[in-house]
mmCIF file of C-alpha atoms and ligand atoms in Angstrom:
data_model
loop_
_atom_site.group_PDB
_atom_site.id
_atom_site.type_symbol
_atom_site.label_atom_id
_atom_site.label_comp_id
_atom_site.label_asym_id
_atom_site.label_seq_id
_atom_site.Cartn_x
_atom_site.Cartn_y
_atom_site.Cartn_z
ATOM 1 C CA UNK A 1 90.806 65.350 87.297
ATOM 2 C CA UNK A 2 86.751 64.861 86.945
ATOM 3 C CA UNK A 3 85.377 66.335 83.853
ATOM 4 C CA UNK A 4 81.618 67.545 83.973
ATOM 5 C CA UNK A 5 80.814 64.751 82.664
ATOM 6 C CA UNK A 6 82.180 62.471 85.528
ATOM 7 C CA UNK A 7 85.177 61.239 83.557
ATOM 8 C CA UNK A 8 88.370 61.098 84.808
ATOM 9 C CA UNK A 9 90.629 62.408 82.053
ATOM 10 C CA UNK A 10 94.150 61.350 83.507
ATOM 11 C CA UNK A 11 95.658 60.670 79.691
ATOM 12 C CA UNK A 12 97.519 62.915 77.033
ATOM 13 C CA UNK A 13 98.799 62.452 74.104
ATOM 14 C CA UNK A 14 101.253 64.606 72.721
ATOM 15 C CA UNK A 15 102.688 64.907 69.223
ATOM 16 C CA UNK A 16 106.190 65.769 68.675
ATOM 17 C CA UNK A 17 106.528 66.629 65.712
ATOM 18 C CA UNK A 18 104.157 67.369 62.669
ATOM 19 C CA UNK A 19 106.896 65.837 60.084
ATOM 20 C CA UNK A 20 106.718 62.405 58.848
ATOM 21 C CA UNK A 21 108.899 60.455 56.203
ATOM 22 C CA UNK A 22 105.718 58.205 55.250
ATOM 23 C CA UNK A 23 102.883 59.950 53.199
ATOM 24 C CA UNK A 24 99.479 57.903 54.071
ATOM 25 C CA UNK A 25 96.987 59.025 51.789
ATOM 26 C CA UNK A 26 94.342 59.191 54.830
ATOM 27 C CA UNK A 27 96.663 61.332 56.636
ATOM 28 C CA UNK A 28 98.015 63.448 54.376
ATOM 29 C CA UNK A 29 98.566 64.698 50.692
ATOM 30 C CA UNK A 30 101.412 63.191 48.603
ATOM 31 C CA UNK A 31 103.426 66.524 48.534
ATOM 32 C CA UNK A 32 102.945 66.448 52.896
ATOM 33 C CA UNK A 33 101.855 69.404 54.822
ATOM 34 C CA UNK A 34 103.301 72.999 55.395
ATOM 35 C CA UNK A 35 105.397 71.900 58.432
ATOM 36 C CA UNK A 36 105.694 73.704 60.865
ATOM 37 C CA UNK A 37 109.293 75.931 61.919
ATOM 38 C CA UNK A 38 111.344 74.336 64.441
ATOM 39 C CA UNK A 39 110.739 77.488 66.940
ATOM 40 C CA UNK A 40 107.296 76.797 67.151
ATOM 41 C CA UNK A 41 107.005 73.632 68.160
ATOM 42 C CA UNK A 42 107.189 72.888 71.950
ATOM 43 C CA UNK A 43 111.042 72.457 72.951
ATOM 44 C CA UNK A 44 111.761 69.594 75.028
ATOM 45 C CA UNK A 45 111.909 71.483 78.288
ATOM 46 C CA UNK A 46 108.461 72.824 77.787
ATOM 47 C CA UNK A 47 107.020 69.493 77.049
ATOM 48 C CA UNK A 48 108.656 68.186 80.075
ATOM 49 C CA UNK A 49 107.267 70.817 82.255
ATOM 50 C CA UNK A 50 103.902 70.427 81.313
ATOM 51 C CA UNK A 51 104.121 66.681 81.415
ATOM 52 C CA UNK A 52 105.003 68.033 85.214
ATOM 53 C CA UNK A 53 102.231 69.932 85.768
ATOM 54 C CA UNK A 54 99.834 67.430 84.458
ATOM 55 C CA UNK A 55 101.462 64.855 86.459
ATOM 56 C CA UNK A 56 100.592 66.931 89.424
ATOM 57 C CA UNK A 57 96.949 66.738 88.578
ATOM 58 C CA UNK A 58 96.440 63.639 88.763
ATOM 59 C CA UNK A 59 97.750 62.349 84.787
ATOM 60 C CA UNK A 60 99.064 59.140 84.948
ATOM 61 C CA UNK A 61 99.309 57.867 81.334
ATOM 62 C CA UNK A 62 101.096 59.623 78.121
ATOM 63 C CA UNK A 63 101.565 58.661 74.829
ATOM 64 C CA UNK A 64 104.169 60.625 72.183
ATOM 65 C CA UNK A 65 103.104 60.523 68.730
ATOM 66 C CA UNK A 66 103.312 63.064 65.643
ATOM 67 C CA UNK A 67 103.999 63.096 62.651
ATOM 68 C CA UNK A 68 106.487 60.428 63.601
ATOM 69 C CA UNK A 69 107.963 60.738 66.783
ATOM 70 C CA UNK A 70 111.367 59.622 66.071
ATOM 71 C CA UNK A 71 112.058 61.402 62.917
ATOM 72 C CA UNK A 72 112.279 64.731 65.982
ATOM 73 C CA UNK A 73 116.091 65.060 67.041
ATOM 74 C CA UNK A 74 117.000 64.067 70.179
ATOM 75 C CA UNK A 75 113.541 62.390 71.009
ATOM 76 C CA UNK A 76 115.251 59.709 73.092
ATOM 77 C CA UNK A 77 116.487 62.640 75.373
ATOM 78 C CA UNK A 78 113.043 63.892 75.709
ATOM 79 C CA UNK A 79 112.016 59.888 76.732
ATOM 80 C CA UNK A 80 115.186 60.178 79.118
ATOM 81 C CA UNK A 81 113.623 63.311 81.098
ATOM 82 C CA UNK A 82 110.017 61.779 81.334
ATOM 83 C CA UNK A 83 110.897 58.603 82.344
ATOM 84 C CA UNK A 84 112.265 60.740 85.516
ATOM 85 C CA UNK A 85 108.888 61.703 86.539
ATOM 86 C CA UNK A 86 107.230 59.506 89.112
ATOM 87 C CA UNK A 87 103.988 60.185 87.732
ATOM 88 C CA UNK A 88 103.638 58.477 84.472
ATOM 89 C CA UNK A 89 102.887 54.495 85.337
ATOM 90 C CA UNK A 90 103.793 54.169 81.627
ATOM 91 C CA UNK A 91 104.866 56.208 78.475
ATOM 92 C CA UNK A 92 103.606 54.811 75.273
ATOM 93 C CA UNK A 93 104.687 55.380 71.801
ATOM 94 C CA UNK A 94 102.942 55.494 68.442
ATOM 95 C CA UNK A 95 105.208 54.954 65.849
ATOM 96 C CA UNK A 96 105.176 53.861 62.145
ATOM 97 C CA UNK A 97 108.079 51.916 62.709
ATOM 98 C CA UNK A 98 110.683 52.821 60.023
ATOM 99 C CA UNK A 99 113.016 54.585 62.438
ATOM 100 C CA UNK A 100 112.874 52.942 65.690
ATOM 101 C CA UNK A 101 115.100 49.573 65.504
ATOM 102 C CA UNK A 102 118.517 51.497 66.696
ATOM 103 C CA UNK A 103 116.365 52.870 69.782
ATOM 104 C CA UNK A 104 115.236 49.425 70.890
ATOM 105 C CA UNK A 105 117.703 48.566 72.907
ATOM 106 C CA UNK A 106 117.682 52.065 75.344
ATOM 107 C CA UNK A 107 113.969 52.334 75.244
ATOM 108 C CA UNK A 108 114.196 48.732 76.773
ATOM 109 C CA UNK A 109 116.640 50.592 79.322
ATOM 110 C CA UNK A 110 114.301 53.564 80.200
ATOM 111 C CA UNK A 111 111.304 50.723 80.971
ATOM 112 C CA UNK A 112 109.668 52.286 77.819
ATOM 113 C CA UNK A 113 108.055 49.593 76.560
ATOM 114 C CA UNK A 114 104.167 50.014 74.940
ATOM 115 C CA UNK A 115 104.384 50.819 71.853
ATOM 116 C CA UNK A 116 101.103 51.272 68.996
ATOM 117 C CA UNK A 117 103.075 49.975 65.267
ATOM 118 C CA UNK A 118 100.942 51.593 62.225
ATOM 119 C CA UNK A 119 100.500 48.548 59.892
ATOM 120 C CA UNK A 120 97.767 48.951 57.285
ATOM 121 C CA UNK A 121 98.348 45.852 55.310
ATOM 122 C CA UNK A 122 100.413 43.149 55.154
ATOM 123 C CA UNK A 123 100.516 43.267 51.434
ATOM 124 C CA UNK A 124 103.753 44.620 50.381
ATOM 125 C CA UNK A 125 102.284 46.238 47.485
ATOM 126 C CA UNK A 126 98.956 47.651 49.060
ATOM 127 C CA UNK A 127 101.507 48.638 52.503
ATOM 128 C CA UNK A 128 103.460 50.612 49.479
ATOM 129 C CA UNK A 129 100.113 52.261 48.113
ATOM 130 C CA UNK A 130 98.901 53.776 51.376
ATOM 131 C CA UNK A 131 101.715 54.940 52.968
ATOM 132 C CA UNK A 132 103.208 56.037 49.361
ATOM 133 C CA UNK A 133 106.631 54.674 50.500
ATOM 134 C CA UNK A 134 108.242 51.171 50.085
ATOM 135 C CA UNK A 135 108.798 50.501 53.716
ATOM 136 C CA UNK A 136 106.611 47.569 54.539
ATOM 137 C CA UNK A 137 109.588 44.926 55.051
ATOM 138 C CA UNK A 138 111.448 47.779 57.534
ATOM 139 C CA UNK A 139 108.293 48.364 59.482
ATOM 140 C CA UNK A 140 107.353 44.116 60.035
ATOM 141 C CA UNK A 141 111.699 43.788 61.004
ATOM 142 C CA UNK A 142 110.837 46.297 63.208
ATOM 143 C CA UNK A 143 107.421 44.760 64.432
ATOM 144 C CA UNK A 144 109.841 41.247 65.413
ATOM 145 C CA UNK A 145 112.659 42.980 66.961
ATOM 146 C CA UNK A 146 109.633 44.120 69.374
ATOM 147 C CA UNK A 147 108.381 41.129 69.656
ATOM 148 C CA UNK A 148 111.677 39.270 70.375
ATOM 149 C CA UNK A 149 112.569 42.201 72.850
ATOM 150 C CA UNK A 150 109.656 41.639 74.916
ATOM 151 C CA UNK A 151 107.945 44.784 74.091
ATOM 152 C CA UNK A 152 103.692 45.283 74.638
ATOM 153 C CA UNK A 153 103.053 46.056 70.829
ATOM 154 C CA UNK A 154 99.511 47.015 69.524
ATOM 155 C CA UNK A 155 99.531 47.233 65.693
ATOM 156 C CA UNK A 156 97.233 49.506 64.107
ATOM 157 C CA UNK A 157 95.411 49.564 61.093
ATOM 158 C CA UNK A 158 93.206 52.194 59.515
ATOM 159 C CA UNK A 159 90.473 49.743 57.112
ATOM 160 C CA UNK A 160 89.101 51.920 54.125
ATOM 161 C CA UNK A 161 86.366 50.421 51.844
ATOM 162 C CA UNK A 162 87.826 49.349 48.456
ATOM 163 C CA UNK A 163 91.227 49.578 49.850
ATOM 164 C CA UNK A 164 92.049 47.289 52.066
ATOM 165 C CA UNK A 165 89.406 45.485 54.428
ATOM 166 C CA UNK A 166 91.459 41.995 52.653
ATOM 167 C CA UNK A 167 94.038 42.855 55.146
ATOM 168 C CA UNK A 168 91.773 42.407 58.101
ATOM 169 C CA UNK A 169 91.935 38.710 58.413
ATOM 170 C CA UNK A 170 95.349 38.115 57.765
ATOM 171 C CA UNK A 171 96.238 41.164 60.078
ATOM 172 C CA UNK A 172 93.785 39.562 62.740
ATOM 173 C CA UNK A 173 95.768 35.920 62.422
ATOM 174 C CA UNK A 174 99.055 37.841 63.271
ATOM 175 C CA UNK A 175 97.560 37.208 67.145
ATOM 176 C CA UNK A 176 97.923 33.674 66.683
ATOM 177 C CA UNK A 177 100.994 32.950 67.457
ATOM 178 C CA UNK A 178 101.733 36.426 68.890
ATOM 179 C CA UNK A 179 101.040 38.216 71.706
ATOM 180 C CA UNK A 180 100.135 41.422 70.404
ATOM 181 C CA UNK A 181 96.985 43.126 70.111
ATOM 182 C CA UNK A 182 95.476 44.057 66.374
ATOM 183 C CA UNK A 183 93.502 47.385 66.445
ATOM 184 C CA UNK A 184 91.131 48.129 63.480
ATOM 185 C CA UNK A 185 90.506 51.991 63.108
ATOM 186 C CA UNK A 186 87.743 53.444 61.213
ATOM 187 C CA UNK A 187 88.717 55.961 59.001
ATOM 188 C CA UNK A 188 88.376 59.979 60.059
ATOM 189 C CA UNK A 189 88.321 62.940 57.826
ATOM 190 C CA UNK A 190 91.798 64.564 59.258
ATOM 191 C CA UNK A 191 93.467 64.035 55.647
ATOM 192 C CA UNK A 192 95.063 67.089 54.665
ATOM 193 C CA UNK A 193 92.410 68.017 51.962
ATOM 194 C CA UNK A 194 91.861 64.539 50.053
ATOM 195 C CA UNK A 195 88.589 63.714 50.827
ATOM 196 C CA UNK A 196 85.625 64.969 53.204
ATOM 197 C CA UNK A 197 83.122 62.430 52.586
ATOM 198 C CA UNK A 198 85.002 59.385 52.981
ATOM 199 C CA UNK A 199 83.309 55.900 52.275
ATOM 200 C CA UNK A 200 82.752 54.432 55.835
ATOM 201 C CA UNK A 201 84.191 51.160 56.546
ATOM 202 C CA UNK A 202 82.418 51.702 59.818
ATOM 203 C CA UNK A 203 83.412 49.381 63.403
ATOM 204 C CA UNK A 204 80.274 47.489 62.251
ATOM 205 C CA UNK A 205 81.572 46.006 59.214
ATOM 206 C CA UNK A 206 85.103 45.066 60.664
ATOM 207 C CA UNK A 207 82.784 43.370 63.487
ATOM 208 C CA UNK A 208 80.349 41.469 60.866
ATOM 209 C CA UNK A 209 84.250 40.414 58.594
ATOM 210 C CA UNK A 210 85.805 39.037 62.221
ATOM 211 C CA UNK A 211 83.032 37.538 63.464
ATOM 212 C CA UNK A 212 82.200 35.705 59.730
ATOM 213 C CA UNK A 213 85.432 34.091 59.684
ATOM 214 C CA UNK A 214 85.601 33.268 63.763
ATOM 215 C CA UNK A 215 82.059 32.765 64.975
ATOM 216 C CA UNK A 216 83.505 31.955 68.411
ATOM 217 C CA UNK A 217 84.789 35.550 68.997
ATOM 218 C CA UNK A 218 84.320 36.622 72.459
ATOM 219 C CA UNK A 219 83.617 40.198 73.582
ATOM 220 C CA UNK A 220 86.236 41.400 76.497
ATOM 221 C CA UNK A 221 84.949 44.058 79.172
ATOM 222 C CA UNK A 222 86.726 46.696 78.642
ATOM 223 C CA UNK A 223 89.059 49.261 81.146
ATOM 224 C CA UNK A 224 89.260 52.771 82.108
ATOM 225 C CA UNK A 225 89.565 54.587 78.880
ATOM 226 C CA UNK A 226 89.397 51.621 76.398
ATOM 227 C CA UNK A 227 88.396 53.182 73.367
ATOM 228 C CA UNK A 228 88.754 49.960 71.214
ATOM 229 C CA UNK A 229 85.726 47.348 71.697
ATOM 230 C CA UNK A 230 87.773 43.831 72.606
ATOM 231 C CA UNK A 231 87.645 40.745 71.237
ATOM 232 C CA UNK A 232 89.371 37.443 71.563
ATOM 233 C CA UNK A 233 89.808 34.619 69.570
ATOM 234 C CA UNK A 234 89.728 31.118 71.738
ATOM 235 C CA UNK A 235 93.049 30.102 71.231
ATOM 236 C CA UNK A 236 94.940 33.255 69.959
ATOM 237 C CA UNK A 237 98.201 34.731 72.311
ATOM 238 C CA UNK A 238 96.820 38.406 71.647
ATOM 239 C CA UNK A 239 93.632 40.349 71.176
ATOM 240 C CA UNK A 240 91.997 42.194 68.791
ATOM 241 C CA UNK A 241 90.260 45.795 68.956
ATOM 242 C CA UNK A 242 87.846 47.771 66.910
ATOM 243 C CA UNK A 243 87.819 51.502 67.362
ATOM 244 C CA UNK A 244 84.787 53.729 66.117
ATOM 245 C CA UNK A 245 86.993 56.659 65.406
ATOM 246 C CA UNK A 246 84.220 58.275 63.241
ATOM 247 C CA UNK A 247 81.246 56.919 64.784
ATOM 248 C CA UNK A 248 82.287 57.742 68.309
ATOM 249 C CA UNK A 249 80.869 55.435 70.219
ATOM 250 C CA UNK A 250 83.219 55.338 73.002
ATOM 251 C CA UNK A 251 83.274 59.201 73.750
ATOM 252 C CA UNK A 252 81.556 58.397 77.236
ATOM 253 C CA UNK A 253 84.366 56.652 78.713
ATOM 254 C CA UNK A 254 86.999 59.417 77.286
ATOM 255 C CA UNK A 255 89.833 59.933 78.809
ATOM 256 C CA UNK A 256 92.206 62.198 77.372
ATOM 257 C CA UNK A 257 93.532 65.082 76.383
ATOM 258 C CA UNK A 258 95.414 66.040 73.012
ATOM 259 C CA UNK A 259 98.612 68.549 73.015
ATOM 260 C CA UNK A 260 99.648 68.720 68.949
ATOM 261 C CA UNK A 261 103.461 69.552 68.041
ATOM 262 C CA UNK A 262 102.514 73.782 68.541
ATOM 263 C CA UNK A 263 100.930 73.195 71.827
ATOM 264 C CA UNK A 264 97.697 73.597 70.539
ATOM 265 C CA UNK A 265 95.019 71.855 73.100
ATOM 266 C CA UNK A 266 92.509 69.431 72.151
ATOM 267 C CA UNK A 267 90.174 68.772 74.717
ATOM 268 C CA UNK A 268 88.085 66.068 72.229
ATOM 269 C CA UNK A 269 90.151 64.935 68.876
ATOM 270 C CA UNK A 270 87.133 66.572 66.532
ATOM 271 C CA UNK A 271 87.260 70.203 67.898
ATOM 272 C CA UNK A 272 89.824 72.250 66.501
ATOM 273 C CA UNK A 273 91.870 73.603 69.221
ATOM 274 C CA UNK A 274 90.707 75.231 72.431
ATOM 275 C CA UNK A 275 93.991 77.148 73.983
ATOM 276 C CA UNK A 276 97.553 77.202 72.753
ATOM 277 C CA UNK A 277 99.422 75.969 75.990
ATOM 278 C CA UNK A 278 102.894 76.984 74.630
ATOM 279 C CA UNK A 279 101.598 80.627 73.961
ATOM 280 C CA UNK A 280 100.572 80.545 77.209
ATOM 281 C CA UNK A 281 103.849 78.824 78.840
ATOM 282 C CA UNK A 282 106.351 81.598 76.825
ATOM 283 C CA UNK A 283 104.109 84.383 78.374
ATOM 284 C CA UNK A 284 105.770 83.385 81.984
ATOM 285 C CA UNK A 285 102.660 82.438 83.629
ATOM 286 C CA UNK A 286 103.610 79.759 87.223
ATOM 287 C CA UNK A 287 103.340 76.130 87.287
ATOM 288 C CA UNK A 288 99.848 77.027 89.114
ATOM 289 C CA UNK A 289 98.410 79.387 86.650
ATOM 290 C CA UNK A 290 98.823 76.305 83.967
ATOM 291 C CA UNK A 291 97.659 73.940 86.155
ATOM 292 C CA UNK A 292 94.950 75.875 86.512
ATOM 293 C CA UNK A 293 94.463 76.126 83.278
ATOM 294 C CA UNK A 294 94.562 72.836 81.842
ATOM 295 C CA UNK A 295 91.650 72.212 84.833
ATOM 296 C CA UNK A 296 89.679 74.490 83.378
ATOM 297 C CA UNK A 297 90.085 73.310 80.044
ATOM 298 C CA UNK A 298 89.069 69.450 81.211
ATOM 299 C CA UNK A 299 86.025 71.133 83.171
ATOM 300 C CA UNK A 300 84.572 72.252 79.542
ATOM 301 C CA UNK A 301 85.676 69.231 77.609
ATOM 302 C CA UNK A 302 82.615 68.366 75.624
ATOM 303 C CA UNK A 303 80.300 65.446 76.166
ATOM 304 C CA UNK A 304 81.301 64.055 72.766
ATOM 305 C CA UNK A 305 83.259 64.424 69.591
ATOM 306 C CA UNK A 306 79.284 65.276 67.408
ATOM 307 C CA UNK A 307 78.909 68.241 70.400
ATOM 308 C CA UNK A 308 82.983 69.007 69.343
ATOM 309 C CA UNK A 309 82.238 68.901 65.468
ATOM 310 C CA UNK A 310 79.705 71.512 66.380
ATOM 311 C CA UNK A 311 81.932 74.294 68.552
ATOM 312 C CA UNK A 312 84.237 74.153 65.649
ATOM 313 C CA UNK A 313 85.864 77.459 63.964
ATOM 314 C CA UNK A 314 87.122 76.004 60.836
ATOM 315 C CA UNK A 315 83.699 73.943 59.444
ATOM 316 C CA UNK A 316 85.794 70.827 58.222
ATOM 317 C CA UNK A 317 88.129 68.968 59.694
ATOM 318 C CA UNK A 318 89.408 67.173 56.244
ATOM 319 C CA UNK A 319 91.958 69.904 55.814
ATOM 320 C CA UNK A 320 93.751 69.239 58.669
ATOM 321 C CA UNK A 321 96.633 66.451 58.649
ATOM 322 C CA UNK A 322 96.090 63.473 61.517
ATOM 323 C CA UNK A 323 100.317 64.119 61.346
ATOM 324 C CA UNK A 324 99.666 67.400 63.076
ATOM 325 C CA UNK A 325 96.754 65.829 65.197
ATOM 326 C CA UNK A 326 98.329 62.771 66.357
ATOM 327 C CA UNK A 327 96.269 60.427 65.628
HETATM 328 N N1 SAM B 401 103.413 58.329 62.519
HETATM 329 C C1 SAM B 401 102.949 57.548 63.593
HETATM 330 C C2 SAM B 401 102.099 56.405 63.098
HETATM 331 O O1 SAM B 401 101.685 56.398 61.968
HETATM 332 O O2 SAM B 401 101.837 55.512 63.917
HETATM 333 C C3 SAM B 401 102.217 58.344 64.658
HETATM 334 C C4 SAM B 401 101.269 59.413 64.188
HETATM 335 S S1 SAM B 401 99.826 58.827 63.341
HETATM 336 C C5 SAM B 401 99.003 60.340 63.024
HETATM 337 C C6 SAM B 401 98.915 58.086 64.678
HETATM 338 C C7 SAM B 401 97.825 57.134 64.260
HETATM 339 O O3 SAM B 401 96.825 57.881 63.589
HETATM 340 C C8 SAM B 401 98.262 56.039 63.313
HETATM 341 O O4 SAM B 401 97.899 54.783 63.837
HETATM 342 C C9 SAM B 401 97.509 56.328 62.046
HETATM 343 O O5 SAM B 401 97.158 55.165 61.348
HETATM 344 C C10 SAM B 401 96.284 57.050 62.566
HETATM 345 N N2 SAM B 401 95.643 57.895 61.575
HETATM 346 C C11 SAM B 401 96.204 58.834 60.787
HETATM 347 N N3 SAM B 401 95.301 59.409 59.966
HETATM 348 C C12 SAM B 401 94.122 58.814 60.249
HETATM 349 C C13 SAM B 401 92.803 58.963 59.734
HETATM 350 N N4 SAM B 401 92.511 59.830 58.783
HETATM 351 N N5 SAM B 401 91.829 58.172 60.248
HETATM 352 C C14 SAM B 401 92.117 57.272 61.217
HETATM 353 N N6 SAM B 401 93.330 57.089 61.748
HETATM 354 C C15 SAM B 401 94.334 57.851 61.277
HETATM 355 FE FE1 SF4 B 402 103.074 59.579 58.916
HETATM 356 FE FE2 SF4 B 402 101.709 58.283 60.771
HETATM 357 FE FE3 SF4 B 402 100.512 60.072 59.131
HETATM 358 FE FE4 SF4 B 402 101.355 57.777 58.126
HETATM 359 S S1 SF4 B 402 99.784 58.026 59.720
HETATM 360 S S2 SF4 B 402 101.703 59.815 57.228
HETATM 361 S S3 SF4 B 402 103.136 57.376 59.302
HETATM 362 S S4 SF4 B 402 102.004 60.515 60.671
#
């Protein structure tokens, strides 16, 4: 599917669930998030069949996410069912890690094996701090096992000013002798209600910290729907990204569609939900009328996530939870 901007948006990301056992502070409050009831979520089978219908329109890529994805029952069967469509060339996973280990072994089964690790710092302490839980030695097992199992890991890492740009080195030299690609995020303001004016760490400054300490950083070209600028270190096993989540620098190569755990559609991450697609799906409509539908929706996806901000209802985004979102 072409938007009217000329992309071709053949990605979506889905979350899950909105319910997460980690609390990080730039995703949500310490008490979490009024969570939404298990009947309004989208079941399995209506996941599934609009994973169909988008396959039939030309969607080739989808990611599961949440809240985390594997703290939803049964999410393995749900991976079981979509691996069955011929569609998909791969289905991705972003995780934070703490639940996955028992799973390797069958995702491994079910060819499932791209997976995006949430790893903020690789201080114990400072790991315990943002995500407000003590799981940093679970999460790096995990990290290994993935590692050792052959798995396509990308590790990411949200840098806040005064928090934890220390990590971004150390984080960086975990592509040494790995081959796994470190992706730095810029901070957005989808927080749950902490802050709204958040104190940019922007893509620059990660750039200006990597290239200080490895002047010979090379810039990679990038591919269809890169949103992460790429860099390599001469001599490194894996890569390392920068993605301008808040300045949005990469909106012109966009390539995706959002689906969050109620089937709310977001047709650009900074707009606040353009059609509920399970809403829609309960009220019987054919496999046509929501194909239709979701082209529609991609014809007025807009140009970027500024002309998003702008077509909002709610005027901030801070009090909405990335855990409902999806990152
Ligand atoms: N729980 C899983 C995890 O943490 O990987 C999946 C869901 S999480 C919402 C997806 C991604 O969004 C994570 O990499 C997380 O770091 C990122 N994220 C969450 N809140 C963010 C924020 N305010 N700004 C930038 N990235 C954020
Ligand atoms: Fe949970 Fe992921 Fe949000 Fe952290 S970023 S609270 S792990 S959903």
């Amino acid at each position: 599917m072409i938007d009217s901007f000329n992309r071709t948006i053949d990605y979506v990301r889905i979350a899950v669930t909105d319910r997460c056992n980690l609390r990080c502070f730039y995703c949500m409050p310490a008490e979490g998030i009024p969570y939404e009831p298990q009947a309004h979520l989208l079941s399995y089978e209506e996941i599934t069949r609009l994973l169909r219908v988008l396959g039939n329109i030309g969607f080739q890529k989808v990611r599961f996410t949440g809240g985390e994805p594997f703290l939803r029952k049964d999410f393995m069967k749900l991976l079981e069912s979509v691996s069955a469509i011929k569609d998909y060339n791969s289905i991705h996973i972003t995780s934070n890690g703490t639940l996955l280990q028992k799973h390797i072994a069958a995702l491994k089964q079910l060819g499932i094996t791209k997976i995006n690790l949430s790893i903020d710092s690789l201080d114990r302490k400072r790991f315990h701090k943002i995500t407000r839980r003590d799981d940093f030695d679970k999460v790096m097992e995990t990290f290994h096992m993935l590692m050792e199992n052959g798995f396509k890991v990308k590790l990411n890492a949200v840098i806040m000013k005064g928090i934890n740009t220390q990590d971004i080195i150390p984080l960086a030299e975990l592509a040494k002798d790995h081959a796994v690609d470190v992706r730095f995020i810029e901070e957005m303001p989808f927080n749950g209600g902490y802050k709204e004016n958040l104190e940019m760490y922007s893509a620059r400054d990660i750039h200006s910290d990597l290239r200080a300490h490895y002047p010979d950083l090379e810039r990679l070209s990038s591919k269809h729907g890169d949103t992460a600028s790429l860099l390599s270190i001469p001599g490194y096993k894996g890569n390392i990204g920068v993605i301008a989540a808040f300045s949005r620098t990469f909106c012109n190569t966009c390539n995706r569609l959002r689906i969050s755990a109620k089937g709310e559609i977001k047709s650009c991450l900074y707009d606040d939900g353009v059609f509920n697609i399970r809403d829609y799906m309960r009220s019987g409509v054919t496999d046509e009328e929501l194909a239709d539908k979701f082209r529609e929706i991609i014809r007025l996806k807009p140009k970027d996530g500024f002309e998003a901000e702008k077509m909002r209802k709610a005027p901030t985004a801070a009090m909405q939870s990335m855990s409902s979102i999806g990152g």
